[in-house]
Amino acid sequence: EAGVAQSPRYKIIEKRQSVAFWCNPISGHATLYWYQQILGQGPKLLIQFQNNGVVDDSQLPKDRFSAERLKGVDSTLKIQPAKLEDSAVYLCASSLSLAGSMTQYFGPGTRLLVL
Amino acid sequence: GENVEQHPSTLSVQEGDSAVIKCTYSDSASNYFPWYKQELGKRPQLIIDIRSNVGEKKDQRIAVTLNKTAKHFSLHITETQPEDSAVYFCAASVSNTGNQFYFGTGTSLTVIP
């Protein structure tokens, strides 16, 4: 079974530039999550999708971050404009559904450095 | 919202010794507690989980215990090996709110050969 795929793996940009990350979940997984993991901290949920609908985006800084999952499969997370404090690893995860106690499977992450 | 605290932040043990990592949570409605292992530069991977209707769960050298009254749960690794060296994260989830995970800050475990 193929795992969660993410690209790019690394990205270096200057502050105020824009950047986009892509995620392809495990086939058949209806629920998709984007997490931000700052160095030395645990992953923090940014946004959660169920199919193509948003379940929770309460921790997404909406003035600069946006995400979509138009066809309920792949997802894109965008930052525009980036700030220094956005330097982090952005992890995508998926689960079969949003039913409780459902294992979340993580992708390899995109490591972002904002200069 | 849920707040998960994890201790210690770093832990060094001799190969063959046991390692214990502890987490506390704040929301008494949390009922699912997974543990993830993250090796350097790699994705977090689930190693064990426990649900609130169970007090303890074992899988070979790994065990997790849960005390719902005190709102804390712990990861126990016995007979540690160098390949156990990694960062371990605990998480808590309330199953009726969409399976959102709240993670602890991580424990960097080093097993010294």
Short mmCIF file of C-alpha atoms in Angstrom, two decimals:
data_model
loop_
_atom_site.label_atom_id
_atom_site.label_comp_id
_atom_site.label_asym_id
_atom_site.label_seq_id
_atom_site.Cartn_x
_atom_site.Cartn_y
_atom_site.Cartn_z
CA GLU A 1 0.00 0.00 0.00
CA ALA A 2 1.45 3.37 -0.98
CA GLY A 3 1.80 5.89 1.81
CA VAL A 4 1.00 9.58 1.99
CA ALA A 5 3.01 11.48 -0.60
CA GLN A 6 4.17 15.08 -0.27
CA SER A 7 6.13 17.46 -2.43
CA PRO A 8 8.41 19.24 -2.47
CA ARG A 9 10.52 17.76 0.31
CA TYR A 10 12.47 20.97 0.86
CA LYS A 11 11.81 24.59 0.05
CA ILE A 12 13.82 27.73 0.74
CA ILE A 13 12.17 31.11 0.10
CA GLU A 14 12.59 34.69 1.19
CA LYS A 15 10.09 36.38 3.46
CA ARG A 16 7.08 37.87 1.71
CA GLN A 17 7.33 35.28 -1.08
CA SER A 18 4.64 32.68 -1.72
CA VAL A 19 4.93 28.91 -1.48
CA ALA A 20 2.68 25.92 -2.06
CA PHE A 21 2.82 22.37 -0.80
CA TRP A 22 1.10 19.35 -2.27
CA CYS A 23 -0.23 16.21 -0.60
CA ASN A 24 -1.64 12.97 -1.98
CA PRO A 25 -3.26 10.85 0.76
CA ILE A 26 -3.50 7.10 0.94
CA SER A 27 -6.03 5.84 -1.59
CA GLY A 28 -9.50 5.67 -0.11
CA HIS A 29 -8.77 7.90 2.86
CA ALA A 30 -11.54 10.44 3.22
CA THR A 31 -9.94 12.58 5.90
CA LEU A 32 -6.85 14.70 5.31
CA TYR A 33 -4.91 16.81 7.81
CA TRP A 34 -2.23 19.47 7.49
CA TYR A 35 0.07 19.96 10.47
CA GLN A 36 2.82 22.47 11.18
CA GLN A 37 5.79 21.11 13.14
CA ILE A 38 8.19 23.76 14.41
CA LEU A 39 11.63 22.50 15.40
CA GLY A 40 11.52 20.92 18.86
CA GLN A 41 7.73 20.85 19.07
CA GLY A 42 4.95 18.43 18.35
CA PRO A 43 2.81 18.68 15.23
CA LYS A 44 0.06 21.31 15.43
CA LEU A 45 -3.09 20.86 13.38
CA LEU A 46 -3.68 23.62 10.82
CA ILE A 47 -6.66 22.28 8.90
CA GLN A 48 -8.68 19.10 8.51
CA PHE A 49 -10.71 18.03 5.48
CA GLN A 50 -13.39 15.40 5.14
CA ASN A 51 -13.56 14.65 1.42
CA ASN A 52 -13.61 18.14 -0.11
CA GLY A 53 -15.10 19.92 2.90
CA VAL A 54 -13.33 21.67 5.77
CA VAL A 55 -13.97 20.09 9.18
CA ASP A 56 -11.73 22.33 11.27
CA ASP A 57 -9.54 25.27 10.32
CA SER A 58 -9.62 27.08 13.65
CA GLN A 59 -5.80 27.14 13.95
CA LEU A 60 -5.08 28.15 10.36
CA PRO A 61 -3.72 31.73 10.10
CA LYS A 62 -6.20 32.67 7.40
CA ASP A 63 -4.62 36.02 6.63
CA ARG A 64 -1.71 34.21 4.99
CA PHE A 65 -2.47 30.48 4.84
CA SER A 66 -4.99 28.79 2.58
CA ALA A 67 -5.71 25.17 1.72
CA GLU A 68 -7.96 23.32 -0.64
CA ARG A 69 -8.96 19.79 -1.51
CA LEU A 70 -11.17 20.46 -4.51
CA LYS A 71 -11.82 16.90 -5.67
CA GLY A 72 -11.60 15.27 -2.27
CA VAL A 73 -8.27 13.57 -2.98
CA ASP A 74 -5.11 15.70 -3.38
CA SER A 75 -4.67 18.81 -1.30
CA THR A 76 -2.62 21.98 -1.57
CA LEU A 77 -1.50 24.24 1.27
CA LYS A 78 -0.38 27.75 0.38
CA ILE A 79 1.39 30.48 2.32
CA GLN A 80 1.19 34.02 0.95
CA PRO A 81 3.15 36.02 2.02
CA ALA A 82 5.57 33.94 4.09
CA LYS A 83 7.07 35.16 7.36
CA LEU A 84 10.23 34.06 9.12
CA GLU A 85 8.19 32.28 11.79
CA ASP A 86 6.65 30.03 9.13
CA SER A 87 9.91 28.08 8.97
CA ALA A 88 8.84 24.57 9.94
CA VAL A 89 8.06 21.12 8.61
CA TYR A 90 4.60 20.86 7.10
CA LEU A 91 3.18 17.40 7.53
CA CYS A 92 0.22 15.96 5.73
CA ALA A 93 -1.67 13.02 7.22
CA SER A 94 -4.69 10.99 6.22
CA SER A 95 -7.13 8.60 7.85
CA LEU A 96 -9.95 6.43 6.57
CA SER A 97 -12.53 8.72 8.10
CA LEU A 98 -13.01 11.19 10.91
CA ALA A 99 -14.52 8.56 13.15
CA GLY A 100 -12.92 8.47 16.55
CA SER A 101 -9.76 6.50 17.29
CA MET A 102 -8.83 6.36 13.62
CA THR A 103 -5.12 5.99 12.91
CA GLN A 104 -3.54 8.93 11.11
CA TYR A 105 -0.80 8.10 8.61
CA PHE A 106 1.79 10.79 7.98
CA GLY A 107 3.65 11.84 4.89
CA PRO A 108 7.40 12.62 4.90
CA GLY A 109 6.76 16.34 5.26
CA THR A 110 7.95 19.46 3.49
CA ARG A 111 10.73 21.32 5.26
CA LEU A 112 10.31 25.06 4.72
CA LEU A 113 12.98 27.63 5.46
CA VAL A 114 12.03 31.29 5.21
CA LEU A 115 14.99 33.68 5.01
CA GLY B 1 -9.16 22.97 23.74
CA GLU B 2 -7.08 19.98 24.73
CA ASN B 3 -3.58 20.55 26.18
CA VAL B 4 -1.08 17.70 26.24
CA GLU B 5 2.12 17.93 28.26
CA GLN B 6 4.98 15.47 27.82
CA HIS B 7 8.00 14.69 29.99
CA PRO B 8 10.92 14.40 29.87
CA SER B 9 12.00 16.35 26.80
CA THR B 10 15.21 14.31 26.56
CA LEU B 11 16.04 10.87 27.88
CA SER B 12 19.24 8.84 27.70
CA VAL B 13 19.37 5.19 28.72
CA GLN B 14 21.86 2.37 28.46
CA GLU B 15 21.09 -0.36 25.99
CA GLY B 16 18.99 -3.01 27.68
CA ASP B 17 17.50 -0.65 30.27
CA SER B 18 13.91 0.52 30.31
CA ALA B 19 12.62 3.93 29.21
CA VAL B 20 9.46 5.65 30.43
CA ILE B 21 7.81 8.70 28.88
CA LYS B 22 4.86 10.38 30.56
CA CYS B 23 2.04 12.55 29.23
CA THR B 24 -0.82 14.39 30.86
CA TYR B 25 -3.94 15.75 29.20
CA SER B 26 -6.49 18.33 30.21
CA ASP B 27 -9.75 17.36 28.51
CA SER B 28 -11.52 14.59 30.39
CA ALA B 29 -13.47 13.82 27.19
CA SER B 30 -10.29 12.60 25.43
CA ASN B 31 -10.62 8.89 24.81
CA TYR B 32 -7.93 7.89 22.33
CA PHE B 33 -4.19 8.12 22.94
CA PRO B 34 -1.72 7.22 20.19
CA TRP B 35 2.07 7.25 20.42
CA TYR B 36 4.22 8.12 17.42
CA LYS B 37 7.94 7.54 16.82
CA GLN B 38 9.79 9.98 14.57
CA GLU B 39 13.32 9.22 13.46
CA LEU B 40 15.48 12.10 12.31
CA GLY B 41 14.21 13.51 9.03
CA LYS B 42 11.47 10.91 8.71
CA ARG B 43 7.71 10.84 9.10
CA PRO B 44 5.99 10.13 12.44
CA GLN B 45 4.90 6.50 12.64
CA LEU B 46 2.32 5.01 15.00
CA ILE B 47 3.88 2.52 17.40
CA ILE B 48 1.05 1.86 19.83
CA ASP B 49 -2.27 3.33 20.89
CA ILE B 50 -4.77 2.91 23.70
CA ARG B 51 -8.44 3.67 24.10
CA SER B 52 -10.05 4.93 27.27
CA ASN B 53 -11.86 1.68 28.00
CA VAL B 54 -8.50 -0.06 28.53
CA GLY B 55 -5.93 0.54 31.27
CA GLU B 56 -2.91 -1.08 29.67
CA LYS B 57 -1.81 -2.41 26.31
CA LYS B 58 1.35 -4.28 25.34
CA ASP B 59 3.07 -5.02 22.07
CA GLN B 60 6.33 -6.93 22.51
CA ARG B 61 8.78 -4.51 24.18
CA ILE B 62 6.38 -1.58 24.15
CA ALA B 63 3.54 -0.94 26.58
CA VAL B 64 1.23 1.97 27.30
CA THR B 65 -0.70 2.59 30.51
CA LEU B 66 -3.60 4.96 31.02
CA ASN B 67 -4.94 6.50 34.22
CA LYS B 68 -8.19 8.28 33.32
CA THR B 69 -8.75 9.59 36.83
CA ALA B 70 -5.39 11.34 36.92
CA LYS B 71 -5.53 12.12 33.18
CA HIS B 72 -2.13 10.75 32.40
CA PHE B 73 -0.70 8.01 30.23
CA SER B 74 2.77 6.61 29.81
CA LEU B 75 4.90 4.78 27.27
CA HIS B 76 7.18 2.03 28.52
CA ILE B 77 9.96 0.56 26.41
CA THR B 78 11.79 -2.43 27.87
CA GLU B 79 15.12 -3.93 26.80
CA THR B 80 15.94 -0.81 24.82
CA GLN B 81 18.02 -1.10 21.66
CA PRO B 82 19.98 1.55 19.72
CA GLU B 83 17.31 1.51 17.00
CA ASP B 84 14.81 2.76 19.58
CA SER B 85 16.63 6.11 19.49
CA ALA B 86 14.17 8.66 18.09
CA VAL B 87 11.72 11.37 19.13
CA TYR B 88 8.50 10.02 20.62
CA PHE B 89 5.24 11.99 20.61
CA CYS B 90 2.11 11.30 22.58
CA ALA B 91 -1.26 12.59 21.47
CA ALA B 92 -4.81 12.78 22.74
CA SER B 93 -8.04 12.81 20.80
CA VAL B 94 -11.72 13.22 21.53
CA SER B 95 -13.45 10.74 19.27
CA ASN B 96 -16.68 12.67 18.86
CA THR B 97 -14.99 15.82 17.56
CA GLY B 98 -13.61 14.59 14.29
CA ASN B 99 -10.48 12.66 15.25
CA GLN B 100 -8.30 15.75 15.77
CA PHE B 101 -5.04 14.85 17.49
CA TYR B 102 -3.37 17.11 20.05
CA PHE B 103 0.32 16.29 20.33
CA GLY B 104 2.79 16.62 23.17
CA THR B 105 6.10 18.41 22.63
CA GLY B 106 8.09 15.21 22.15
CA THR B 107 10.77 13.23 23.97
CA SER B 108 14.15 12.68 22.37
CA LEU B 109 15.27 9.20 23.42
CA THR B 110 18.89 8.16 23.04
CA VAL B 111 19.87 4.56 23.69
CA ILE B 112 23.58 4.28 24.41
CA PRO B 113 25.18 1.06 23.16
#
